[in-house]
Amino acid sequence: MIKLVFSINREVFRITINKKQIWYFDRKWKKQIRLVPKDEDFIRKIKMSRNSIPNSLISLFTLTKKEQEEYDNAKTDEELAKIVIKDCRMKGGRLLKEENDF
């Protein structure tokens, strides 16, 4: 399991990668949301949060077809971690901490 801690605009969030599944959570969203493969109720959960979770998360975690193929073609969790770090940096995130728990 790989744990990554990022910050965007002073908001800290965590991404966990385990067995080619990517999970997201932060201080407002205590329960984890599966990002890859995409959780079918993800958008509904954000809309129903009554703005306690910003709508910007929808655009932050919406993948293009090319990005989805890149995630699908990754063979190990380490490759997925590199892709996640690259994508978060492109969207303004800063990596604070990286842990590998095996």
PDB file of C-alpha atoms in Angstrom:
ATOM      1  CA  MET A   1       0.000   0.000   0.000  1.00  0.00           C
ATOM      2  CA  ILE A   2       1.290   3.438  -0.919  1.00  0.00           C
ATOM      3  CA  LYS A   3       0.092   6.512   0.961  1.00  0.00           C
ATOM      4  CA  LEU A   4       0.513   9.967  -0.560  1.00  0.00           C
ATOM      5  CA  VAL A   5      -0.226  13.270   1.172  1.00  0.00           C
ATOM      6  CA  PHE A   6      -0.838  16.368  -0.981  1.00  0.00           C
ATOM      7  CA  SER A   7      -1.907  19.956  -0.434  1.00  0.00           C
ATOM      8  CA  ILE A   8      -3.805  22.283  -2.738  1.00  0.00           C
ATOM      9  CA  ASN A   9      -4.589  25.814  -1.531  1.00  0.00           C
ATOM     10  CA  ARG A  10      -3.722  24.897   2.086  1.00  0.00           C
ATOM     11  CA  GLU A  11      -6.115  21.925   2.002  1.00  0.00           C
ATOM     12  CA  VAL A  12      -4.437  18.635   2.806  1.00  0.00           C
ATOM     13  CA  PHE A  13      -5.733  15.418   1.277  1.00  0.00           C
ATOM     14  CA  ARG A  14      -4.543  11.837   1.163  1.00  0.00           C
ATOM     15  CA  ILE A  15      -4.451   9.334  -1.654  1.00  0.00           C
ATOM     16  CA  THR A  16      -3.977   5.656  -0.951  1.00  0.00           C
ATOM     17  CA  ILE A  17      -3.008   3.155  -3.639  1.00  0.00           C
ATOM     18  CA  ASN A  18      -3.691  -0.493  -2.872  1.00  0.00           C
ATOM     19  CA  LYS A  19      -3.872  -3.334  -5.413  1.00  0.00           C
ATOM     20  CA  LYS A  20      -4.294  -0.941  -8.380  1.00  0.00           C
ATOM     21  CA  GLN A  21      -7.167   0.892  -6.670  1.00  0.00           C
ATOM     22  CA  ILE A  22      -6.799   4.583  -5.868  1.00  0.00           C
ATOM     23  CA  TRP A  23      -8.665   5.981  -2.852  1.00  0.00           C
ATOM     24  CA  TYR A  24      -9.106   9.645  -1.796  1.00  0.00           C
ATOM     25  CA  PHE A  25      -9.963  11.188   1.566  1.00  0.00           C
ATOM     26  CA  ASP A  26      -9.450  14.453   3.455  1.00  0.00           C
ATOM     27  CA  ARG A  27     -10.549  16.140   6.675  1.00  0.00           C
ATOM     28  CA  LYS A  28     -14.040  16.899   5.363  1.00  0.00           C
ATOM     29  CA  TRP A  29     -14.503  13.561   3.646  1.00  0.00           C
ATOM     30  CA  LYS A  30     -13.724  10.966   6.314  1.00  0.00           C
ATOM     31  CA  LYS A  31     -14.859   7.979   4.267  1.00  0.00           C
ATOM     32  CA  GLN A  32     -12.662   7.054   1.360  1.00  0.00           C
ATOM     33  CA  ILE A  33     -13.802   7.584  -2.237  1.00  0.00           C
ATOM     34  CA  ARG A  34     -12.529   5.200  -4.861  1.00  0.00           C
ATOM     35  CA  LEU A  35     -11.161   7.159  -7.803  1.00  0.00           C
ATOM     36  CA  VAL A  36      -9.769   4.398 -10.021  1.00  0.00           C
ATOM     37  CA  PRO A  37     -11.765   2.383 -10.941  1.00  0.00           C
ATOM     38  CA  LYS A  38     -14.264   5.200 -10.659  1.00  0.00           C
ATOM     39  CA  ASP A  39     -16.934   5.038  -7.983  1.00  0.00           C
ATOM     40  CA  GLU A  40     -20.321   5.265  -9.700  1.00  0.00           C
ATOM     41  CA  ASP A  41     -21.788   7.390  -6.887  1.00  0.00           C
ATOM     42  CA  PHE A  42     -18.852   9.816  -6.700  1.00  0.00           C
ATOM     43  CA  ILE A  43     -20.572  12.825  -8.296  1.00  0.00           C
ATOM     44  CA  ARG A  44     -23.801  12.175  -6.384  1.00  0.00           C
ATOM     45  CA  LYS A  45     -21.882  12.023  -3.076  1.00  0.00           C
ATOM     46  CA  ILE A  46     -20.279  15.401  -3.735  1.00  0.00           C
ATOM     47  CA  LYS A  47     -23.554  17.052  -4.806  1.00  0.00           C
ATOM     48  CA  MET A  48     -25.388  15.636  -1.769  1.00  0.00           C
ATOM     49  CA  SER A  49     -22.709  16.883   0.662  1.00  0.00           C
ATOM     50  CA  ARG A  50     -24.421  20.309   0.725  1.00  0.00           C
ATOM     51  CA  ASN A  51     -21.241  22.119  -0.298  1.00  0.00           C
ATOM     52  CA  SER A  52     -19.165  20.744   2.584  1.00  0.00           C
ATOM     53  CA  ILE A  53     -17.120  19.114  -0.162  1.00  0.00           C
ATOM     54  CA  PRO A  54     -16.164  21.530  -2.932  1.00  0.00           C
ATOM     55  CA  ASN A  55     -17.488  20.885  -6.429  1.00  0.00           C
ATOM     56  CA  SER A  56     -13.960  21.438  -7.726  1.00  0.00           C
ATOM     57  CA  LEU A  57     -13.226  17.839  -6.751  1.00  0.00           C
ATOM     58  CA  ILE A  58     -15.395  16.695  -9.648  1.00  0.00           C
ATOM     59  CA  SER A  59     -13.130  18.413 -12.156  1.00  0.00           C
ATOM     60  CA  LEU A  60      -9.992  17.437 -10.251  1.00  0.00           C
ATOM     61  CA  PHE A  61     -10.725  13.718 -10.521  1.00  0.00           C
ATOM     62  CA  THR A  62     -12.412  13.559 -13.911  1.00  0.00           C
ATOM     63  CA  LEU A  63     -10.075  11.662 -16.208  1.00  0.00           C
ATOM     64  CA  THR A  64      -9.799  12.003 -19.955  1.00  0.00           C
ATOM     65  CA  LYS A  65      -9.725   8.895 -22.106  1.00  0.00           C
ATOM     66  CA  LYS A  66      -5.936   9.176 -22.506  1.00  0.00           C
ATOM     67  CA  GLU A  67      -5.415   9.549 -18.749  1.00  0.00           C
ATOM     68  CA  GLN A  68      -7.699   6.584 -18.043  1.00  0.00           C
ATOM     69  CA  GLU A  69      -5.671   4.427 -20.443  1.00  0.00           C
ATOM     70  CA  GLU A  70      -2.484   5.526 -18.695  1.00  0.00           C
ATOM     71  CA  TYR A  71      -3.901   4.400 -15.339  1.00  0.00           C
ATOM     72  CA  ASP A  72      -5.157   1.112 -16.817  1.00  0.00           C
ATOM     73  CA  ASN A  73      -1.772   0.319 -18.404  1.00  0.00           C
ATOM     74  CA  ALA A  74       0.180   0.727 -15.142  1.00  0.00           C
ATOM     75  CA  LYS A  75       1.387  -2.664 -13.952  1.00  0.00           C
ATOM     76  CA  THR A  76       2.359  -1.936 -10.332  1.00  0.00           C
ATOM     77  CA  ASP A  77       1.280   0.335  -7.515  1.00  0.00           C
ATOM     78  CA  GLU A  78       4.589   2.227  -7.801  1.00  0.00           C
ATOM     79  CA  GLU A  79       3.829   3.127 -11.429  1.00  0.00           C
ATOM     80  CA  LEU A  80       0.364   4.304 -10.369  1.00  0.00           C
ATOM     81  CA  ALA A  81       1.918   6.441  -7.630  1.00  0.00           C
ATOM     82  CA  LYS A  82       4.163   8.182 -10.161  1.00  0.00           C
ATOM     83  CA  ILE A  83       1.164   8.893 -12.402  1.00  0.00           C
ATOM     84  CA  VAL A  84      -0.887  10.230  -9.460  1.00  0.00           C
ATOM     85  CA  ILE A  85       1.969  12.491  -8.339  1.00  0.00           C
ATOM     86  CA  LYS A  86       2.394  13.837 -11.886  1.00  0.00           C
ATOM     87  CA  ASP A  87      -1.347  14.477 -12.286  1.00  0.00           C
ATOM     88  CA  CYS A  88      -1.705  16.202  -8.914  1.00  0.00           C
ATOM     89  CA  ARG A  89       1.266  18.444  -9.653  1.00  0.00           C
ATOM     90  CA  MET A  90      -0.263  19.424 -12.999  1.00  0.00           C
ATOM     91  CA  LYS A  91      -3.452  20.482 -11.186  1.00  0.00           C
ATOM     92  CA  GLY A  92      -1.613  22.605  -8.609  1.00  0.00           C
ATOM     93  CA  GLY A  93      -0.986  20.043  -5.872  1.00  0.00           C
ATOM     94  CA  ARG A  94       2.178  19.694  -3.848  1.00  0.00           C
ATOM     95  CA  LEU A  95       3.438  16.356  -2.540  1.00  0.00           C
ATOM     96  CA  LEU A  96       4.042  16.573   1.207  1.00  0.00           C
ATOM     97  CA  LYS A  97       4.690  12.959   2.134  1.00  0.00           C
ATOM     98  CA  GLU A  98       5.009   9.525   0.562  1.00  0.00           C
ATOM     99  CA  GLU A  99       4.894   6.228   2.487  1.00  0.00           C
ATOM    100  CA  ASN A 100       5.273   2.688   1.229  1.00  0.00           C
ATOM    101  CA  ASP A 101       3.699   0.054   3.484  1.00  0.00           C
ATOM    102  CA  PHE A 102       4.321  -3.456   2.292  1.00  0.00           C
TER     103      PHE A 102
END
